[in-house]
Amino acid sequence: MKSVLLPVVALAMIDSVGRVLMQQRPQAKEHGGLWEFPGGKPESGEGPRTALVREIAEELGVVVDPSQMFEITFASQESGPDQRAIVLLLYGCRNWEGEPQCLEPGARIAWVDRAAMLALPMPPLDVPLARALAPILDSVMK
Ligand SMILES: Nc1nc2c([nH]c(=O)n2[C@@H]2O[C@H](COP(=O)(O)OP(=O)(O)OP(=O)(O)O)[C@@H](O)[C@H]2O)c(=O)[nH]1
């Protein structure tokens, strides 16, 4: 039986001055042009951190250690793609190996501070995630 939930995982990569890396979705995709936290859907058998390690390597070419990730919050929506409810899990991390590059065709990436992050146009579930992240960015800047 197909699961009724579609889990999606996302990562807030936070640098030493309290900026976060955001990714703009390719125009041709659903929510095209909107900015989101990088990540994606776990593949069969993957846990959330394992899926994030893979997605972040594929999309940004950097290596993240699962033990360096911390849980921030989640957001959910009753009806997503193929009528399944989406549960979007946001993790954070302060350390990684490599310099992020945008490897997904048609996408863009940007380092943004708290104010710029909150001003970006985002898909609906990323909005509450960004609000929950804002005080964490503040605490890094202090
Ligand atoms: N980040 C995010 N994703 C959302 C929201 N609402 C929603 O339906 N989604 C969907 O959740 C899925 C996220 O998975 P993904 O990032 O791997 O999607 P994708 O289209 O880039 O990859 P794909 O081509 O492998 O399907 C997408 O189908 C996306 O459209 C939302 O508010 N935020």
Coordinates of N, CA and C and ligand atoms in Angstrom, one line a residue:
M1 N 0.9 -1.2 0.0 CA 0.0 0.0 0.0 C 0.9 1.2 0.0
K2 N 0.5 2.2 -0.8 CA 1.3 3.4 -0.9 C 1.1 4.3 0.4
S3 N 2.2 4.9 0.9 CA 2.2 5.7 2.1 C 1.2 6.9 1.8
V4 N 0.6 7.3 2.9 CA -0.3 8.5 2.7 C 0.5 9.8 3.0
L5 N 1.7 9.7 3.4 CA 2.6 10.8 3.7 C 3.7 10.9 2.7
L6 N 4.0 12.1 2.2 CA 5.2 12.3 1.4 C 6.2 13.0 2.2
P7 N 7.3 12.4 2.7 CA 8.3 13.1 3.5 C 9.2 13.8 2.6
V8 N 9.6 15.0 2.9 CA 10.6 15.8 2.2 C 11.5 16.4 3.3
V9 N 12.8 16.3 3.0 CA 13.8 16.8 3.9 C 14.5 18.0 3.4
A10 N 14.9 18.9 4.2 CA 15.5 20.2 3.8 C 16.6 20.6 4.8
L11 N 17.6 21.3 4.3 CA 18.7 21.6 5.2 C 19.0 23.1 5.2
A12 N 19.1 23.7 6.4 CA 19.5 25.1 6.5 C 21.0 25.0 6.8
M13 N 21.8 25.4 5.8 CA 23.3 25.5 6.0 C 23.6 26.9 6.5
I14 N 24.1 27.0 7.7 CA 24.3 28.3 8.3 C 25.8 28.6 8.4
D15 N 26.2 29.7 7.9 CA 27.6 30.0 7.9 C 28.0 30.8 9.2
S16 N 29.3 31.2 9.2 CA 29.8 31.7 10.5 C 29.3 33.1 10.8
V17 N 28.7 33.8 9.8 CA 28.1 35.1 10.1 C 26.6 35.1 10.1
G18 N 26.0 33.9 10.2 CA 24.6 33.8 10.4 C 23.8 33.9 9.1
R19 N 24.4 33.6 8.0 CA 23.7 33.6 6.7 C 23.3 32.1 6.4
V20 N 22.2 32.0 5.6 CA 21.8 30.6 5.3 C 21.8 30.5 3.7
L21 N 22.0 29.3 3.3 CA 22.0 29.0 1.8 C 20.6 28.7 1.4
M22 N 20.1 29.5 0.4 CA 18.8 29.2 -0.2 C 19.0 28.8 -1.7
Q23 N 18.0 28.1 -2.2 CA 18.1 27.6 -3.6 C 16.8 28.0 -4.3
Q24 N 17.0 28.6 -5.5 CA 15.8 28.9 -6.3 C 15.4 27.8 -7.2
R25 N 14.2 27.4 -7.2 CA 13.8 26.3 -8.0 C 13.8 26.7 -9.5
P26 N 14.1 25.7 -10.4 CA 14.1 26.0 -11.8 C 12.7 26.4 -12.2
Q27 N 12.6 27.3 -13.2 CA 11.3 27.9 -13.6 C 10.4 26.9 -14.1
A28 N 10.9 25.8 -14.7 CA 10.0 24.8 -15.4 C 9.3 23.9 -14.3
K29 N 9.8 23.9 -13.1 CA 9.3 22.9 -12.1 C 8.1 23.5 -11.4
E30 N 7.4 22.7 -10.6 CA 6.4 23.1 -9.7 C 7.0 24.1 -8.7
H31 N 6.3 25.2 -8.4 CA 6.9 26.2 -7.6 C 8.1 26.9 -8.2
G32 N 8.2 26.9 -9.5 CA 9.3 27.4 -10.2 C 9.6 28.9 -9.9
G33 N 10.9 29.2 -9.7 CA 11.3 30.6 -9.3 C 11.2 30.9 -7.9
L34 N 10.6 30.0 -7.1 CA 10.5 30.3 -5.6 C 11.8 29.7 -5.0
W35 N 12.1 30.3 -3.8 CA 13.3 30.0 -3.1 C 13.0 29.0 -1.9
E36 N 13.8 28.0 -1.8 CA 13.5 26.9 -0.8 C 14.8 26.5 -0.1
F37 N 14.7 25.8 1.0 CA 15.9 25.2 1.6 C 16.2 24.0 0.7
P38 N 17.5 23.8 0.4 CA 17.9 22.6 -0.4 C 17.6 21.3 0.3
G39 N 17.3 20.3 -0.6 CA 16.9 19.0 0.0 C 16.1 18.3 -1.1
G40 N 15.2 17.4 -0.6 CA 14.3 16.6 -1.5 C 13.7 15.5 -0.8
K41 N 13.3 14.5 -1.7 CA 12.5 13.4 -1.2 C 13.4 12.2 -0.9
P42 N 13.3 11.6 0.3 CA 14.1 10.4 0.6 C 13.8 9.3 -0.4
E43 N 14.8 8.5 -0.8 CA 14.6 7.4 -1.6 C 14.3 6.2 -0.7
S44 N 13.8 5.1 -1.3 CA 13.4 3.9 -0.5 C 14.5 3.5 0.4
G45 N 14.1 3.3 1.7 CA 15.1 2.8 2.7 C 16.0 3.9 3.3
E46 N 15.9 5.1 2.8 CA 16.7 6.2 3.4 C 16.0 6.8 4.6
G47 N 16.8 7.1 5.6 CA 16.3 7.9 6.7 C 16.5 9.4 6.3
P48 N 16.0 10.3 7.1 CA 16.0 11.7 6.7 C 17.4 12.3 6.6
R49 N 18.3 11.9 7.5 CA 19.7 12.5 7.4 C 20.5 11.8 6.3
T50 N 20.3 10.6 6.0 CA 20.9 9.9 4.9 C 20.5 10.5 3.6
A51 N 19.2 10.8 3.5 CA 18.6 11.4 2.3 C 19.2 12.8 2.1
L52 N 19.4 13.5 3.2 CA 20.0 14.9 3.1 C 21.4 14.9 2.7
V53 N 22.2 13.9 3.2 CA 23.6 13.8 2.8 C 23.6 13.6 1.3
R54 N 22.8 12.7 0.7 CA 22.8 12.5 -0.7 C 22.3 13.7 -1.5
E55 N 21.2 14.3 -1.1 CA 20.6 15.4 -1.8 C 21.6 16.6 -1.8
I56 N 22.2 16.9 -0.7 CA 23.1 18.0 -0.6 C 24.4 17.8 -1.5
A57 N 24.8 16.5 -1.5 CA 26.0 16.2 -2.4 C 25.6 16.4 -3.8
E58 N 24.4 15.9 -4.2 CA 23.9 16.0 -5.6 C 23.7 17.4 -6.0
E59 N 23.0 18.2 -5.2 CA 22.6 19.6 -5.6 C 23.7 20.6 -5.4
L60 N 24.5 20.4 -4.4 CA 25.5 21.5 -4.0 C 27.0 21.0 -4.0
G61 N 27.2 19.7 -4.2 CA 28.6 19.2 -4.2 C 29.3 19.3 -2.9
V62 N 28.6 19.4 -1.8 CA 29.3 19.4 -0.5 C 29.0 18.2 0.3
V63 N 29.9 17.9 1.2 CA 29.7 16.7 2.1 C 29.3 17.2 3.5
V64 N 28.2 16.6 3.9 CA 27.7 17.0 5.3 C 27.7 15.7 6.1
D65 N 28.2 15.8 7.3 CA 28.2 14.7 8.2 C 26.8 14.6 8.9
P66 N 26.2 13.5 8.9 CA 24.8 13.4 9.5 C 24.8 13.8 11.0
S67 N 26.0 13.5 11.7 CA 26.0 13.8 13.1 C 26.1 15.3 13.4
Q68 N 26.4 16.1 12.3 CA 26.5 17.5 12.5 C 25.1 18.2 12.2
M69 N 24.1 17.4 11.8 CA 22.8 18.0 11.5 C 22.0 18.0 12.8
F70 N 21.2 19.1 13.0 CA 20.3 19.2 14.1 C 18.9 19.5 13.6
E71 N 17.9 19.0 14.4 CA 16.5 19.1 14.0 C 16.1 20.5 14.3
I72 N 15.4 21.2 13.4 CA 14.9 22.6 13.7 C 13.3 22.6 13.9
T73 N 12.6 22.2 12.8 CA 11.2 22.1 12.9 C 10.6 21.4 11.7
F74 N 9.3 21.3 11.6 CA 8.7 20.7 10.4 C 7.5 21.5 10.0
A75 N 7.0 21.3 8.8 CA 5.8 21.9 8.3 C 5.1 20.9 7.5
S76 N 3.7 20.9 7.5 CA 3.0 19.9 6.8 C 1.8 20.6 6.0
Q77 N 1.4 19.8 5.0 CA 0.3 20.3 4.2 C -0.5 19.1 3.9
E78 N -1.9 19.2 4.0 CA -2.7 18.0 3.8 C -2.7 17.3 2.5
S79 N -2.5 18.1 1.4 CA -2.6 17.5 0.1 C -1.5 18.1 -0.8
G80 N -0.5 17.2 -1.1 CA 0.6 17.6 -1.9 C 0.5 16.9 -3.3
P81 N 1.7 16.7 -3.9 CA 1.7 16.0 -5.2 C 1.1 14.6 -5.0
D82 N 0.4 14.1 -6.0 CA -0.4 12.9 -6.0 C -1.3 12.7 -4.8
Q83 N -1.8 13.8 -4.3 CA -2.8 13.8 -3.2 C -2.2 13.3 -1.9
R84 N -0.9 13.0 -1.8 CA -0.4 12.7 -0.5 C -0.1 13.9 0.4
A85 N -0.2 13.8 1.7 CA 0.1 14.9 2.5 C 1.7 15.0 2.6
I86 N 2.2 16.2 2.5 CA 3.6 16.5 2.6 C 4.0 16.8 4.0
V87 N 5.1 16.2 4.4 CA 5.7 16.6 5.7 C 7.1 17.0 5.4
L88 N 7.4 18.3 5.6 CA 8.7 18.9 5.2 C 9.5 19.1 6.5
L89 N 10.6 18.3 6.6 CA 11.4 18.3 7.9 C 12.6 19.2 7.6
L90 N 12.8 20.2 8.5 CA 14.0 21.1 8.3 C 15.1 20.7 9.4
Y91 N 16.2 20.5 8.9 CA 17.4 20.3 9.7 C 18.3 21.5 9.5
G92 N 19.3 21.7 10.4 CA 20.3 22.7 10.3 C 21.7 22.1 10.4
C93 N 22.7 22.8 9.9 CA 24.0 22.4 10.1 C 25.0 23.6 10.0
R94 N 26.0 23.6 10.7 CA 27.0 24.7 10.8 C 28.3 24.3 10.1
N95 N 28.5 23.0 9.8 CA 29.8 22.6 9.3 C 29.5 21.6 8.1
W96 N 30.4 21.8 7.1 CA 30.3 20.9 5.9 C 31.7 20.9 5.2
E97 N 31.9 20.0 4.3 CA 33.2 20.0 3.6 C 32.9 20.4 2.1
G98 N 33.7 21.5 1.7 CA 33.5 21.9 0.3 C 32.8 23.3 0.2
E99 N 32.9 23.9 -0.9 CA 32.2 25.2 -1.2 C 30.9 24.9 -2.0
P100 N 29.7 25.2 -1.5 CA 28.5 24.9 -2.3 C 28.5 25.5 -3.6
Q101 N 28.2 24.7 -4.6 CA 28.0 25.2 -6.0 C 26.6 24.7 -6.4
C102 N 26.0 25.4 -7.3 CA 24.7 25.1 -7.8 C 24.8 24.0 -9.0
L103 N 24.5 22.8 -8.7 CA 24.7 21.7 -9.6 C 23.4 21.3 -10.4
E104 N 22.3 21.9 -9.9 CA 21.0 21.5 -10.5 C 20.7 22.4 -11.7
P105 N 20.6 21.9 -12.9 CA 20.3 22.8 -14.0 C 19.1 23.7 -13.8
G106 N 19.2 24.9 -14.1 CA 18.1 25.9 -14.0 C 17.9 26.4 -12.6
A107 N 18.6 25.9 -11.6 CA 18.4 26.4 -10.2 C 19.5 27.5 -10.0
R108 N 19.3 28.3 -8.9 CA 20.3 29.2 -8.4 C 20.5 29.1 -6.9
I109 N 21.6 29.5 -6.4 CA 21.8 29.5 -5.0 C 22.2 30.9 -4.5
A110 N 21.9 31.2 -3.2 CA 22.4 32.5 -2.7 C 22.5 32.4 -1.2
W111 N 23.5 33.0 -0.6 CA 23.7 33.1 0.8 C 22.9 34.4 1.2
V112 N 22.0 34.3 2.2 CA 21.2 35.4 2.6 C 21.2 35.5 4.1
D113 N 21.1 36.8 4.5 CA 20.9 37.0 6.0 C 19.4 36.8 6.4
R114 N 19.2 37.0 7.7 CA 17.8 36.8 8.2 C 16.8 37.6 7.4
A115 N 17.0 38.9 7.2 CA 16.0 39.8 6.6 C 15.8 39.4 5.1
A116 N 16.9 39.1 4.4 CA 16.8 38.8 3.0 C 16.1 37.4 2.9
M117 N 16.4 36.5 3.8 CA 15.7 35.2 3.7 C 14.2 35.4 3.9
L118 N 13.8 36.2 4.9 CA 12.3 36.4 5.1 C 11.6 37.1 4.0
A119 N 12.4 37.9 3.2 CA 11.8 38.6 2.1 C 11.7 37.8 0.8
L120 N 12.3 36.6 0.8 CA 12.3 35.8 -0.5 C 10.9 35.2 -0.7
P121 N 10.5 35.1 -2.0 CA 9.3 34.4 -2.3 C 9.6 32.9 -2.2
M122 N 8.7 32.2 -1.4 CA 9.0 30.8 -1.1 C 7.7 29.9 -1.3
P123 N 7.9 28.6 -1.6 CA 6.7 27.7 -1.5 C 6.1 27.8 -0.1
P124 N 4.8 27.4 0.0 CA 4.1 27.7 1.2 C 4.8 27.0 2.5
L125 N 5.3 25.8 2.3 CA 5.8 25.1 3.5 C 7.1 25.7 4.0
D126 N 7.8 26.3 3.1 CA 9.1 26.9 3.5 C 9.0 28.2 4.3
V127 N 7.8 28.8 4.2 CA 7.6 30.1 4.9 C 7.7 29.9 6.4
P128 N 6.9 28.9 7.0 CA 7.0 28.7 8.5 C 8.4 28.2 8.9
L129 N 9.0 27.4 8.0 CA 10.4 26.9 8.3 C 11.3 28.1 8.5
A130 N 11.3 29.1 7.5 CA 12.1 30.3 7.6 C 11.9 31.1 8.9
R131 N 10.6 31.2 9.2 CA 10.3 31.9 10.5 C 10.9 31.3 11.7
A132 N 10.9 29.9 11.7 CA 11.4 29.2 12.8 C 13.0 29.3 12.8
L133 N 13.5 29.4 11.6 CA 15.0 29.5 11.6 C 15.5 30.9 12.0
A134 N 14.7 31.9 11.8 CA 15.2 33.3 12.0 C 15.9 33.5 13.3
P135 N 15.3 33.1 14.4 CA 16.0 33.4 15.7 C 17.3 32.6 15.9
I136 N 17.4 31.5 15.2 CA 18.7 30.7 15.2 C 19.7 31.5 14.5
L137 N 19.4 32.1 13.3 CA 20.4 33.0 12.6 C 20.8 34.2 13.5
D138 N 19.8 34.7 14.2 CA 20.1 35.8 15.1 C 21.1 35.4 16.2
S139 N 21.0 34.2 16.7 CA 21.8 33.8 17.8 C 23.3 33.5 17.2
V140 N 23.4 33.2 16.0 CA 24.7 33.0 15.4 C 25.4 34.3 15.2
M141 N 24.6 35.4 14.9 CA 25.2 36.7 14.6 C 25.7 37.4 15.9
K142 N 25.2 37.0 17.0 CA 25.5 37.7 18.3 C 27.0 37.3 18.7
Ligands
LIG1 N1 10.1 22.6 -0.4 C1 8.7 22.5 -0.7 N2 8.3 21.5 -1.5 C2 7.0 21.5 -1.7 C3 6.1 22.4 -1.1 N3 4.8 22.1 -1.5 C4 4.9 21.1 -2.3 O1 4.0 20.5 -2.9 N4 6.2 20.7 -2.5 C5 6.7 19.6 -3.3 O2 7.5 18.7 -2.5 C6 8.4 18.0 -3.4 C7 9.8 18.3 -2.9 O3 10.7 17.4 -3.4 P1 11.9 17.8 -4.4 O4 12.6 19.0 -3.9 O5 12.8 16.5 -4.5 O6 11.1 18.0 -5.7 P2 11.7 18.3 -7.1 O7 10.5 18.7 -8.0 O8 12.9 19.3 -7.1 O9 12.3 16.9 -7.6 P3 11.8 15.8 -8.5 O10 12.0 16.4 -9.9 O11 12.8 14.7 -8.1 O12 10.4 15.5 -8.2 C8 8.2 18.6 -4.8 O13 7.3 17.8 -5.5 C9 7.6 20.0 -4.4 O14 6.9 20.6 -5.5 C10 6.6 23.5 -0.3 O15 5.8 24.3 0.3 N5 7.9 23.5 -0.1

